Coordinates of C-alpha atoms (C1' of nucleotides) in Angstrom, one line a residue:
Chain C
M98 CA 17.6 20.4 -26.6
S99 CA 18.5 22.4 -23.6
N100 CA 19.8 20.3 -20.8
A101 CA 23.4 20.5 -20.1
R102 CA 25.0 17.2 -21.0
L103 CA 28.5 17.2 -22.3
S104 CA 30.0 20.1 -20.5
P105 CA 32.3 22.3 -22.5
S106 CA 35.4 20.8 -21.0
S107 CA 34.3 17.4 -22.4
G108 CA 35.9 15.8 -25.4
Q109 CA 38.7 15.0 -23.1
V110 CA 37.5 11.5 -22.7
G111 CA 40.3 9.9 -20.8
R112 CA 42.2 9.3 -17.6
L113 CA 43.9 12.0 -15.7
S114 CA 46.3 9.5 -14.2
E115 CA 45.9 5.8 -14.2
A116 CA 48.5 4.8 -11.7
V117 CA 49.0 1.2 -11.4
S118 CA 50.1 1.5 -7.9
R119 CA 49.9 -2.2 -7.0
R120 CA 52.2 -4.7 -8.5
G121 CA 54.1 -7.2 -6.3
A122 CA 51.7 -8.8 -4.0
A123 CA 54.5 -10.0 -1.8
L124 CA 53.5 -7.5 0.9
S125 CA 52.2 -9.2 4.1
T126 CA 49.3 -6.8 4.4
S127 CA 47.6 -5.9 1.1
P128 CA 46.8 -2.2 0.5
C129 CA 43.1 -3.1 0.1
E130 CA 43.2 -4.0 3.8
A131 CA 43.9 -0.4 4.7
C132 CA 41.3 1.0 2.3
A133 CA 39.2 3.7 4.0
V134 CA 36.0 2.8 2.2
R135 CA 36.4 -1.0 2.5
H136 CA 33.5 -1.4 5.0
L137 CA 31.2 0.3 2.5
T138 CA 31.9 -1.7 -0.5
V139 CA 32.1 -5.3 -1.9
C140 CA 35.4 -5.7 -0.2
A141 CA 33.7 -5.8 3.2
A142 CA 32.8 -9.4 2.6
L143 CA 36.3 -10.6 2.0
A144 CA 38.9 -12.3 4.2
E145 CA 42.5 -11.3 4.1
E146 CA 43.5 -13.9 1.5
E147 CA 40.7 -12.8 -0.8
L148 CA 41.7 -9.1 -0.4
R149 CA 45.2 -10.0 -1.5
H150 CA 43.8 -11.4 -4.7
L151 CA 41.8 -8.3 -5.3
S152 CA 44.9 -6.2 -4.7
D153 CA 46.7 -8.1 -7.4
I154 CA 44.2 -7.1 -10.1
V155 CA 43.3 -3.5 -9.0
S156 CA 44.6 -0.4 -10.6
H157 CA 43.7 3.2 -9.7
V158 CA 42.1 6.0 -11.7
E159 CA 41.7 9.7 -10.9
L160 CA 39.4 12.0 -12.7
A161 CA 39.1 15.8 -12.8
P162 CA 35.6 17.3 -12.6
S163 CA 33.5 16.6 -15.8
Q164 CA 36.0 14.1 -17.0
C165 CA 34.5 11.0 -18.5
L166 CA 35.2 7.5 -17.2
F167 CA 33.4 5.6 -19.9
Q168 CA 30.6 6.2 -22.3
E169 CA 27.5 4.3 -23.2
S170 CA 28.2 1.5 -25.7
D171 CA 32.0 1.5 -24.8
E172 CA 33.2 -2.0 -24.4
A173 CA 32.8 -3.0 -20.8
R174 CA 36.3 -4.0 -19.9
S175 CA 36.4 -2.9 -16.2
V176 CA 34.3 -2.4 -13.2
Y177 CA 35.0 0.3 -10.7
S178 CA 34.6 1.1 -7.1
V179 CA 34.5 4.8 -6.1
T180 CA 37.0 5.7 -3.3
A181 CA 36.8 9.5 -3.3
G182 CA 34.7 12.2 -4.9
T183 CA 31.3 12.1 -6.6
M184 CA 30.4 10.5 -9.9
K185 CA 27.3 10.6 -12.1
V186 CA 26.0 8.0 -14.4
Y187 CA 23.6 9.0 -17.2
K188 CA 21.8 8.1 -20.4
L189 CA 21.3 10.3 -23.4
L190 CA 18.7 10.5 -26.0
P191 CA 19.9 11.3 -29.6
D192 CA 18.8 14.9 -29.4
G193 CA 20.7 15.5 -26.2
R194 CA 18.1 15.0 -23.6
C195 CA 19.9 13.6 -20.5
Q196 CA 18.7 11.5 -17.6
V197 CA 21.1 11.1 -14.7
T198 CA 20.3 7.6 -13.3
G199 CA 22.4 8.0 -10.3
F200 CA 25.1 9.8 -8.3
L201 CA 27.9 7.7 -6.9
F202 CA 29.9 8.3 -3.7
P203 CA 32.8 6.5 -2.0
G204 CA 32.0 2.9 -1.6
D205 CA 29.6 2.7 -4.5
F206 CA 30.1 0.2 -7.3
L207 CA 30.0 1.0 -11.0
G208 CA 30.2 -0.6 -14.3
L209 CA 28.3 -3.9 -13.6
A210 CA 27.3 -4.4 -17.2
H211 CA 25.0 -7.1 -18.3
D212 CA 26.1 -7.1 -21.9
E213 CA 29.5 -6.6 -23.4
T214 CA 29.1 -2.9 -23.5
Y215 CA 28.1 -0.3 -20.8
A216 CA 24.5 0.7 -20.8
Y217 CA 25.2 4.2 -19.6
S218 CA 28.0 6.9 -19.4
A219 CA 29.9 7.7 -16.3
E220 CA 31.5 11.1 -15.5
A221 CA 33.2 12.7 -12.6
V222 CA 31.2 15.5 -10.8
T223 CA 34.0 16.4 -8.5
H224 CA 37.6 15.3 -8.6
S225 CA 37.3 11.6 -8.0
A226 CA 39.3 8.5 -7.4
L227 CA 38.3 4.9 -8.3
C228 CA 39.6 1.4 -8.0
S229 CA 39.5 -0.4 -11.4
Y230 CA 39.2 -4.1 -11.8
P231 CA 39.5 -5.9 -15.2
K232 CA 36.1 -7.5 -15.7
S233 CA 37.5 -10.8 -16.9
K234 CA 39.9 -11.2 -13.9
L235 CA 37.2 -10.2 -11.5
E236 CA 34.9 -12.8 -12.9
S237 CA 37.4 -15.6 -12.3
L238 CA 37.7 -14.3 -8.7
L239 CA 34.0 -14.4 -8.3
K240 CA 33.9 -18.1 -9.3
R241 CA 36.5 -18.8 -6.7
F242 CA 34.9 -16.8 -3.9
P243 CA 31.1 -17.2 -4.0
Q244 CA 30.6 -14.9 -1.1
M245 CA 31.9 -12.0 -3.2
E246 CA 29.2 -12.9 -5.7
E247 CA 26.7 -13.0 -2.9
R248 CA 27.8 -9.5 -1.8
L249 CA 27.5 -8.3 -5.4
L250 CA 24.0 -9.7 -5.6
G251 CA 23.1 -7.9 -2.4
M252 CA 24.4 -4.6 -3.9
A253 CA 22.5 -5.2 -7.1
K254 CA 19.3 -5.8 -5.1
H255 CA 19.8 -2.6 -3.2
E256 CA 20.4 -0.7 -6.4
L257 CA 17.2 -2.1 -7.8
M258 CA 15.3 -0.9 -4.8
V259 CA 16.7 2.6 -5.2
A260 CA 15.9 2.5 -8.9
Q261 CA 12.3 1.7 -8.1
E262 CA 12.1 4.6 -5.6
Q263 CA 13.5 6.9 -8.4
M264 CA 10.8 5.7 -10.8
L265 CA 8.2 6.6 -8.3
L266 CA 9.8 10.0 -8.0
L267 CA 10.1 10.6 -11.7
G268 CA 6.6 9.3 -12.5
R269 CA 4.5 10.7 -9.7
K270 CA 6.1 13.4 -7.6
T271 CA 5.9 17.1 -8.0
A272 CA 9.0 19.3 -8.4
K273 CA 9.1 20.3 -4.7
E274 CA 8.7 16.7 -3.6
R275 CA 11.5 15.6 -5.9
L276 CA 13.9 18.1 -4.5
A277 CA 13.0 17.2 -1.0
S278 CA 13.6 13.5 -1.8
F279 CA 16.9 14.5 -3.4
L280 CA 18.2 16.5 -0.4
L281 CA 17.3 13.6 2.0
M282 CA 19.1 11.2 -0.2
L283 CA 22.2 13.3 -0.2
S284 CA 22.0 13.8 3.5
R285 CA 21.6 10.0 4.2
A286 CA 24.4 9.1 1.8
A287 CA 26.7 11.5 3.7
A288 CA 25.7 10.1 7.0
R289 CA 26.3 6.5 5.8
R290 CA 29.8 7.5 4.9
G291 CA 30.3 8.9 8.4
Q292 CA 30.0 12.5 7.3
N293 CA 27.8 15.1 8.7
G294 CA 24.3 14.8 7.2
N295 CA 23.0 18.1 8.2
P296 CA 24.5 20.9 6.7
V297 CA 24.5 18.7 3.6
L298 CA 27.0 19.4 0.8
V299 CA 25.6 19.5 -2.7
P300 CA 28.6 19.0 -5.0
M301 CA 26.6 18.9 -8.3
S302 CA 25.3 21.7 -10.4
R303 CA 21.6 22.7 -10.8
S304 CA 21.7 21.2 -14.2
D305 CA 22.9 17.8 -13.0
I306 CA 20.2 17.9 -10.3
G307 CA 17.6 18.7 -13.0
D308 CA 18.8 15.9 -15.2
Y309 CA 18.6 13.5 -12.1
L310 CA 15.1 14.7 -11.1
G311 CA 13.6 15.0 -14.6
L312 CA 13.3 18.8 -14.3
T313 CA 15.0 21.8 -15.8
T314 CA 17.6 23.9 -14.0
E315 CA 15.2 26.7 -13.7
T316 CA 12.6 24.5 -12.0
V317 CA 15.2 23.1 -9.6
S318 CA 16.3 26.7 -8.7
R319 CA 12.7 27.8 -8.2
S320 CA 12.0 24.8 -6.0
F321 CA 15.1 25.6 -3.9
T322 CA 13.7 29.1 -3.4
Q323 CA 10.3 27.7 -2.4
L324 CA 11.9 25.4 0.2
K325 CA 13.9 28.3 1.6
R326 CA 10.8 30.5 1.7
D327 CA 8.9 27.7 3.6
R328 CA 11.8 27.7 6.1
I329 CA 12.4 24.0 5.4
I330 CA 16.0 24.5 4.3
S331 CA 18.5 27.4 4.2
A332 CA 21.6 27.9 2.3
E333 CA 24.9 28.5 4.2
S334 CA 27.4 29.4 1.6
G335 CA 26.5 28.2 -1.8
N336 CA 26.3 24.5 -1.8
R337 CA 26.0 23.9 1.9
I338 CA 22.4 23.3 2.6
R339 CA 21.0 23.3 6.2
L340 CA 18.0 21.1 6.7
L341 CA 15.9 23.2 9.1
D342 CA 12.9 20.9 9.4
D343 CA 13.6 17.3 8.8
E344 CA 10.1 16.2 9.5
A345 CA 8.5 18.6 7.0
L346 CA 11.2 17.6 4.5
Q347 CA 10.4 13.9 4.9
D348 CA 6.6 14.5 4.7
L349 CA 7.2 16.4 1.5
A350 CA 9.4 13.7 0.0
E351 CA 6.9 11.0 0.8
G352 CA 4.1 13.0 -0.8
A353 CA 2.1 13.3 2.5
Chain H
M47 CA -5.6 11.4 -6.1
S48 CA -7.1 10.0 -9.2
N49 CA -5.2 7.0 -10.4
A50 CA -6.8 3.6 -10.1
R51 CA -4.8 1.6 -7.6
L52 CA -6.7 -0.9 -5.5
S53 CA -9.4 -2.0 -7.9
P54 CA -12.9 -2.4 -6.4
S55 CA -12.5 -6.1 -6.2
S56 CA -9.5 -5.7 -4.0
G57 CA -9.5 -6.2 -0.3
Q58 CA -9.4 -9.9 -1.2
V59 CA -5.8 -10.0 -0.5
G60 CA -5.0 -13.7 -0.7
R61 CA -4.6 -16.8 -2.7
L62 CA -7.1 -18.3 -5.1
S63 CA -5.5 -21.6 -4.7
E64 CA -2.2 -22.4 -3.2
A65 CA -1.9 -26.0 -4.2
V66 CA 1.2 -27.5 -2.9
S67 CA 1.4 -30.0 -5.7
R68 CA 4.9 -31.2 -5.0
R69 CA 5.7 -33.3 -2.0
G70 CA 7.5 -36.5 -2.3
A71 CA 10.4 -36.0 -4.5
A72 CA 10.7 -39.7 -5.2
L73 CA 9.8 -39.1 -8.8
S74 CA 12.7 -39.9 -11.2
T75 CA 12.0 -36.8 -13.3
S76 CA 11.1 -33.7 -11.4
P77 CA 8.2 -31.6 -12.6
C78 CA 10.4 -28.6 -12.9
E79 CA 12.2 -30.5 -15.7
A80 CA 9.0 -30.3 -17.8
C81 CA 8.4 -26.7 -17.0
A82 CA 7.4 -24.8 -20.1
V83 CA 9.1 -21.6 -19.1
R84 CA 12.2 -23.1 -17.7
H85 CA 14.4 -21.8 -20.5
L86 CA 13.4 -18.3 -19.7
T87 CA 14.0 -18.3 -16.0
V88 CA 16.6 -19.0 -13.2
C89 CA 16.0 -22.7 -13.6
A90 CA 17.7 -22.7 -17.0
A91 CA 21.1 -22.7 -15.3
L92 CA 20.4 -25.9 -13.4
A93 CA 21.3 -29.5 -13.9
E94 CA 18.9 -32.3 -13.2
E95 CA 20.0 -32.8 -9.6
E96 CA 19.6 -29.1 -8.8
L97 CA 16.2 -29.0 -10.4
R98 CA 15.1 -31.8 -8.1
H99 CA 16.1 -29.8 -5.1
L100 CA 14.1 -26.9 -6.5
S101 CA 11.1 -29.2 -7.0
D102 CA 11.3 -30.1 -3.4
I103 CA 10.7 -26.6 -2.1
V104 CA 8.3 -25.2 -4.8
S105 CA 4.6 -24.7 -4.4
H106 CA 2.2 -23.2 -6.8
V107 CA 0.0 -20.1 -6.7
E108 CA -2.8 -19.0 -8.9
L109 CA -4.3 -15.5 -8.9
A110 CA -7.4 -14.1 -10.5
P111 CA -7.2 -10.7 -12.2
S112 CA -6.6 -7.9 -9.7
Q113 CA -5.8 -10.3 -6.9
C114 CA -2.8 -9.3 -4.8
L115 CA 0.2 -11.6 -4.3
F116 CA 1.8 -9.5 -1.6
Q117 CA 2.0 -5.8 -0.5
E118 CA 4.7 -3.4 0.2
S119 CA 6.1 -3.9 3.7
D120 CA 4.7 -7.5 3.9
E121 CA 7.3 -9.8 5.3
A122 CA 9.3 -11.2 2.4
R123 CA 8.9 -14.9 3.0
S124 CA 8.8 -16.1 -0.6
V125 CA 10.2 -15.4 -4.0
Y126 CA 8.2 -16.2 -7.1
S127 CA 8.6 -17.1 -10.7
V128 CA 5.8 -16.3 -13.1
T129 CA 4.7 -19.3 -15.2
A130 CA 1.5 -17.9 -16.8
G131 CA -0.4 -14.6 -17.1
T132 CA 0.7 -11.0 -16.5
M133 CA 1.6 -9.5 -13.2
K134 CA 2.3 -5.9 -12.2
V135 CA 4.5 -4.6 -9.4
Y136 CA 4.0 -1.1 -8.1
K137 CA 4.7 1.4 -5.4
L138 CA 2.2 3.8 -3.8
L139 CA 2.4 7.2 -2.2
P140 CA 0.3 7.8 0.9
D141 CA -2.3 9.8 -1.0
G142 CA -2.8 7.0 -3.5
R143 CA -0.5 8.1 -6.4
C144 CA 0.7 4.9 -8.0
Q145 CA 3.8 4.0 -9.9
V146 CA 3.9 0.7 -11.7
T147 CA 7.6 -0.2 -11.7
G148 CA 7.2 -3.2 -14.0
F149 CA 5.0 -5.7 -15.7
L150 CA 6.0 -9.4 -15.4
F151 CA 5.5 -12.2 -17.9
P152 CA 6.1 -15.9 -17.8
G153 CA 9.8 -16.5 -17.0
D154 CA 10.1 -13.4 -14.9
F155 CA 11.3 -13.4 -11.3
L156 CA 9.7 -11.5 -8.5
G157 CA 10.1 -10.9 -4.8
L158 CA 13.9 -10.5 -4.6
A159 CA 13.8 -8.3 -1.6
H160 CA 17.0 -6.8 -0.2
D161 CA 15.4 -6.3 3.3
E162 CA 13.2 -8.4 5.3
T163 CA 10.1 -6.9 3.7
Y164 CA 9.0 -6.3 0.1
A165 CA 9.7 -2.9 -1.3
Y166 CA 6.7 -3.0 -3.6
S167 CA 3.3 -4.6 -4.1
A168 CA 2.5 -7.3 -6.6
E169 CA -0.8 -7.9 -8.2
A170 CA -2.2 -10.1 -11.0
V171 CA -3.2 -8.2 -14.2
T172 CA -4.7 -11.3 -15.9
H173 CA -5.3 -14.7 -14.4
S174 CA -1.8 -15.8 -13.4
A175 CA 0.2 -18.7 -12.1
L176 CA 3.4 -18.6 -10.2
C177 CA 6.0 -20.9 -8.6
S178 CA 6.7 -20.0 -5.0
Y179 CA 9.9 -20.7 -3.2
P180 CA 10.4 -20.1 0.5
K181 CA 13.1 -17.5 0.8
S182 CA 15.1 -19.3 3.5
K183 CA 15.1 -22.6 1.7
L184 CA 16.1 -21.0 -1.6
E185 CA 18.9 -19.2 0.1
S186 CA 20.4 -22.5 1.4
L187 CA 20.1 -23.8 -2.1
L188 CA 22.0 -20.7 -3.4
K189 CA 24.8 -21.4 -1.1
R190 CA 25.1 -25.0 -2.3
F191 CA 24.8 -24.1 -6.0
P192 CA 26.7 -20.9 -6.8
Q193 CA 25.7 -21.0 -10.4
M194 CA 22.2 -20.3 -9.4
E195 CA 23.4 -17.2 -7.6
E196 CA 25.4 -16.3 -10.7
R197 CA 22.2 -16.6 -12.8
L198 CA 20.3 -14.5 -10.3
L199 CA 23.0 -11.8 -10.4
G200 CA 22.6 -11.8 -14.2
M201 CA 18.9 -11.3 -13.9
A202 CA 19.3 -8.5 -11.4
K203 CA 21.8 -6.8 -13.7
H204 CA 19.3 -7.1 -16.5
E205 CA 16.5 -5.7 -14.4
L206 CA 18.8 -2.8 -13.5
M207 CA 19.4 -2.0 -17.1
V208 CA 15.7 -2.0 -17.8
A209 CA 15.1 0.2 -14.7
Q210 CA 17.6 2.7 -16.1
E211 CA 15.8 2.8 -19.4
Q212 CA 12.5 3.4 -17.6
M213 CA 14.1 6.3 -15.7
L214 CA 15.1 7.9 -19.0
L215 CA 11.5 7.4 -20.2
L216 CA 9.9 8.8 -17.1
G217 CA 12.3 11.7 -16.8
R218 CA 12.8 12.8 -20.3
K219 CA 10.3 11.4 -22.9
T220 CA 7.0 12.9 -24.1
A221 CA 3.7 11.1 -23.7
K222 CA 3.8 9.8 -27.3
E223 CA 7.4 8.6 -27.0
R224 CA 6.5 6.8 -23.8
L225 CA 3.6 4.9 -25.4
A226 CA 5.8 4.0 -28.4
S227 CA 8.5 2.6 -26.0
F228 CA 5.8 0.7 -24.1
L229 CA 4.3 -0.9 -27.2
L230 CA 7.8 -2.0 -28.4
M231 CA 8.6 -3.4 -24.9
L232 CA 5.4 -5.5 -25.0
S233 CA 6.1 -6.7 -28.5
R234 CA 9.6 -7.7 -27.7
A235 CA 8.6 -9.4 -24.5
A236 CA 6.0 -11.4 -26.5
A237 CA 8.6 -12.4 -29.1
R238 CA 11.1 -13.5 -26.4
R239 CA 8.4 -15.9 -25.1
G240 CA 8.0 -17.3 -28.6
Q241 CA 4.7 -15.5 -29.2
N242 CA 3.7 -13.3 -32.0
G243 CA 5.2 -9.8 -31.5
N244 CA 3.2 -8.1 -34.1
P245 CA -0.4 -7.9 -33.5
V246 CA 0.7 -7.3 -29.9
L247 CA -1.7 -8.2 -27.1
V248 CA -2.1 -5.5 -24.4
P249 CA -3.6 -7.2 -21.4
M250 CA -3.5 -4.3 -19.0
S251 CA -5.9 -1.4 -18.6
R252 CA -5.3 2.2 -19.7
S253 CA -5.0 3.1 -16.1
D254 CA -2.3 0.5 -15.5
I255 CA -0.4 1.8 -18.5
G256 CA -0.7 5.3 -17.2
D257 CA 0.7 4.3 -13.9
Y258 CA 3.6 2.6 -15.6
L259 CA 4.3 5.5 -17.9
G260 CA 3.8 8.3 -15.4
L261 CA 0.7 9.6 -17.2
T262 CA -3.0 9.7 -16.7
T263 CA -5.4 7.3 -18.4
E264 CA -6.7 10.2 -20.5
T265 CA -3.3 11.1 -21.8
V266 CA -2.6 7.4 -22.6
S267 CA -5.8 7.2 -24.5
R268 CA -5.1 10.4 -26.4
S269 CA -1.6 9.2 -27.3
F270 CA -3.1 6.0 -28.6
T271 CA -5.4 8.0 -30.8
Q272 CA -2.5 10.1 -32.1
L273 CA -0.5 7.0 -33.0
K274 CA -3.5 5.6 -34.8
R275 CA -4.0 8.9 -36.7
D276 CA -0.3 8.9 -37.6
R277 CA -0.8 5.4 -39.1
I278 CA 1.9 4.0 -36.9
I279 CA -0.4 1.6 -35.1
S280 CA -4.0 0.3 -35.6
A281 CA -6.3 -1.5 -33.3
E282 CA -7.7 -4.8 -34.3
S283 CA -10.3 -5.7 -31.7
G284 CA -9.8 -3.9 -28.5
N285 CA -6.5 -4.9 -27.0
R286 CA -4.8 -6.4 -30.1
I287 CA -2.6 -3.6 -31.5
R288 CA -1.1 -3.9 -34.9
L289 CA 2.3 -2.2 -35.3
L290 CA 2.0 -0.7 -38.8
D291 CA 5.4 1.1 -39.0
D292 CA 8.0 -0.5 -36.8
E293 CA 10.7 1.9 -37.8
A294 CA 8.6 5.0 -37.1
L295 CA 7.7 3.5 -33.7
Q296 CA 11.3 2.9 -32.9
D297 CA 12.4 6.4 -33.9
L298 CA 9.6 7.8 -31.7
A299 CA 10.6 5.6 -28.8
E300 CA 14.2 6.6 -29.0
G301 CA 13.3 10.3 -29.2
A302 CA 14.8 10.8 -32.7
Chain Z
dC218 C1' 39.2 43.3 -10.1
dG219 C1' 37.0 41.7 -14.4
dG220 C1' 35.1 38.3 -17.3
dG221 C1' 32.6 34.0 -17.9
dA222 C1' 30.0 30.5 -16.1
dA223 C1' 26.4 29.2 -12.9
dG224 C1' 22.3 30.4 -10.6
dT225 C1' 18.1 33.1 -10.0
dT226 C1' 14.0 35.4 -11.4
dG227 C1' 10.3 36.9 -14.7
dA228 C1' 6.9 36.5 -18.4
dA229 C1' 4.7 33.8 -21.8
dG230 C1' 3.5 29.3 -23.6
dA231 C1' 3.0 24.2 -24.1
dG232 C1' 1.9 19.8 -22.6
dC233 C1' -0.2 17.2 -19.6
dG234 C1' -3.8 16.9 -15.8
dT235 C1' -8.5 17.6 -14.2
dC236 C1' -13.2 17.4 -14.5
dA237 C1' -17.2 16.1 -17.1
dA238 C1' -19.8 13.8 -20.4
dA239 C1' -20.4 10.7 -24.2
dA240 C1' -19.3 6.3 -26.5
dG241 C1' -18.0 1.8 -26.4
dT242 C1' -17.7 -2.9 -24.1
dA243 C1' -18.9 -6.7 -21.1
dG244 C1' -21.6 -9.2 -18.1
dT245 C1' -26.4 -10.4 -16.3
dG246 C1' -30.9 -11.8 -16.4
dG247 C1' -35.5 -11.8 -18.3
Chain U
dC179 C1' -31.7 -12.3 -28.2
dC180 C1' -32.1 -8.1 -26.3
dA181 C1' -32.5 -4.8 -22.6
dC182 C1' -30.2 -3.2 -18.5
dT183 C1' -26.4 -2.0 -15.8
dA184 C1' -21.7 -1.1 -14.7
dC185 C1' -17.3 -0.2 -16.1
dT186 C1' -13.7 1.2 -19.3
dT187 C1' -12.3 4.1 -22.9
dT188 C1' -12.5 8.1 -25.6
dT189 C1' -13.3 12.9 -26.4
dG190 C1' -13.8 17.8 -25.1
dA191 C1' -13.0 22.1 -22.4
dC192 C1' -10.3 24.3 -19.3
dG193 C1' -6.6 25.0 -15.9
dC194 C1' -2.2 24.3 -13.8
dT195 C1' 2.5 22.9 -13.4
dC196 C1' 6.6 22.9 -15.5
dT197 C1' 9.2 24.5 -19.7
dT198 C1' 11.0 27.9 -22.7
dC199 C1' 13.2 32.1 -23.6
dA200 C1' 15.4 36.0 -21.8
dA201 C1' 17.4 39.2 -18.6
dC202 C1' 19.6 39.9 -14.5
dT203 C1' 22.5 38.6 -10.4
dT204 C1' 25.9 36.1 -8.0
dC205 C1' 29.9 33.4 -7.7
dC206 C1' 34.5 32.0 -9.0
dC207 C1' 39.0 32.0 -10.7
dG208 C1' 42.5 33.9 -13.1

DNA sequence: CGGGAAGTTGAAGAGCGTCAAAAGTAGTGG
DNA sequence: CCACTACTTTTGACGCTCTTCAACTTCCCG
């Protein structure tokens, strides 16, 4: 009844620009080969030939902050790979209560639906770019290249592990412990992408963080203040957070 | 600090009987062909020849209530398929706080680790039986039979969807809503196995339920009492719960 | 600069947790 | 068959963490 969900700018459910930039696979090197996030994503498993097949079916999507990529129960026509920006995926209860089930960064995969429809909504947190693959065409590629499927299974397993960690967080951790876990997650995700993990950038709002951690914005804010008072973190300019005591933060996050 | 985790009878971490009942695949029909839960599990995707290969590498495990199958951080040597009974998988915080991430029933798969070690512990709730497959051997089978991998990916996707539902429950639902969701889940799981979904059998303790729903045993008990007072459920003999008003239960579970 | 959104802080309240005790249930042995 | 024990479940009283509601401050962006 209170949590921010559809931001005021919503309603504009759609694409900012859906530039089909790839058509004509006669190039000797496919554009996917040059992809900056290739090593992070499914595409890492692929040989040059397979990449060319992917290039043939990919199109590109850009989203402005708070723009919606798809909504729960939309027909699942495409799967996506984030190449730039930050996305959030979330589920809603009829009365508006919102649970963000994950934040996605470059290299992350999105839209792997089990059924014919998506089981969650996806929205841009910051200005974002994605590769879009028609589900049907990707599925035929998967049949031809089993190691792509293997890679996908590996990613699904990893996501499951992360989801179980998050259940532990939501079911059993205190507000302070949740925020500590969240900051470490952000820091590690940045490091994995080759960015600096220590002054960690927090691109999402307090409300988004609350909806991710099962808390209210006020409690998130208070927990930030507590961590600052405990000299475990400090804020350098708004959403740049310096982790002052990594060990203390980890102990907190693990509930020790 | 309070939640039951390692029951008193624990410490006996091990097998009740690990009968390697299959050796000598010279049988014309493999035992897996006769498996009662085959249609529910990975094996459903397989042809006769492939089943025989599975038969060759399977062994069987039986566990008494509260016996441990494996623990978090154990080396992940095997994956399992539940054939009888009820299992629980859970994660622990150092101080003993416990989050049950799932209950498993016949047909469910277990032990799909992304790393070399399990990310959670698994324990029998009731007397249970499982098929055990050495991870390395199963992986070579997967390479030979891509449709097994496809099936596994399908199961992983489904588990992910369930995990996201559970995050919504843990992050945003009230105690009563959580219990309603839980009872519906049990009822549907029973129906899927061809059992009666209405007087639903609840094989696990209040403490296990609490650890699954992110609540204490006391709150679970009080929520049961409330649902009974509201004439939404009634107890027929201990752990047989009659769902009196399915619609009201669903509305509650969905937060309407 | 100025106005609006996002974030912070405070006070009061609700829901769930904690602690304790009673009631119910199951298993054991005389 | 019943008494005895041990455990699980239920119920009650109280307390604490997080939520709610509200006011205030800070940060942006035009």
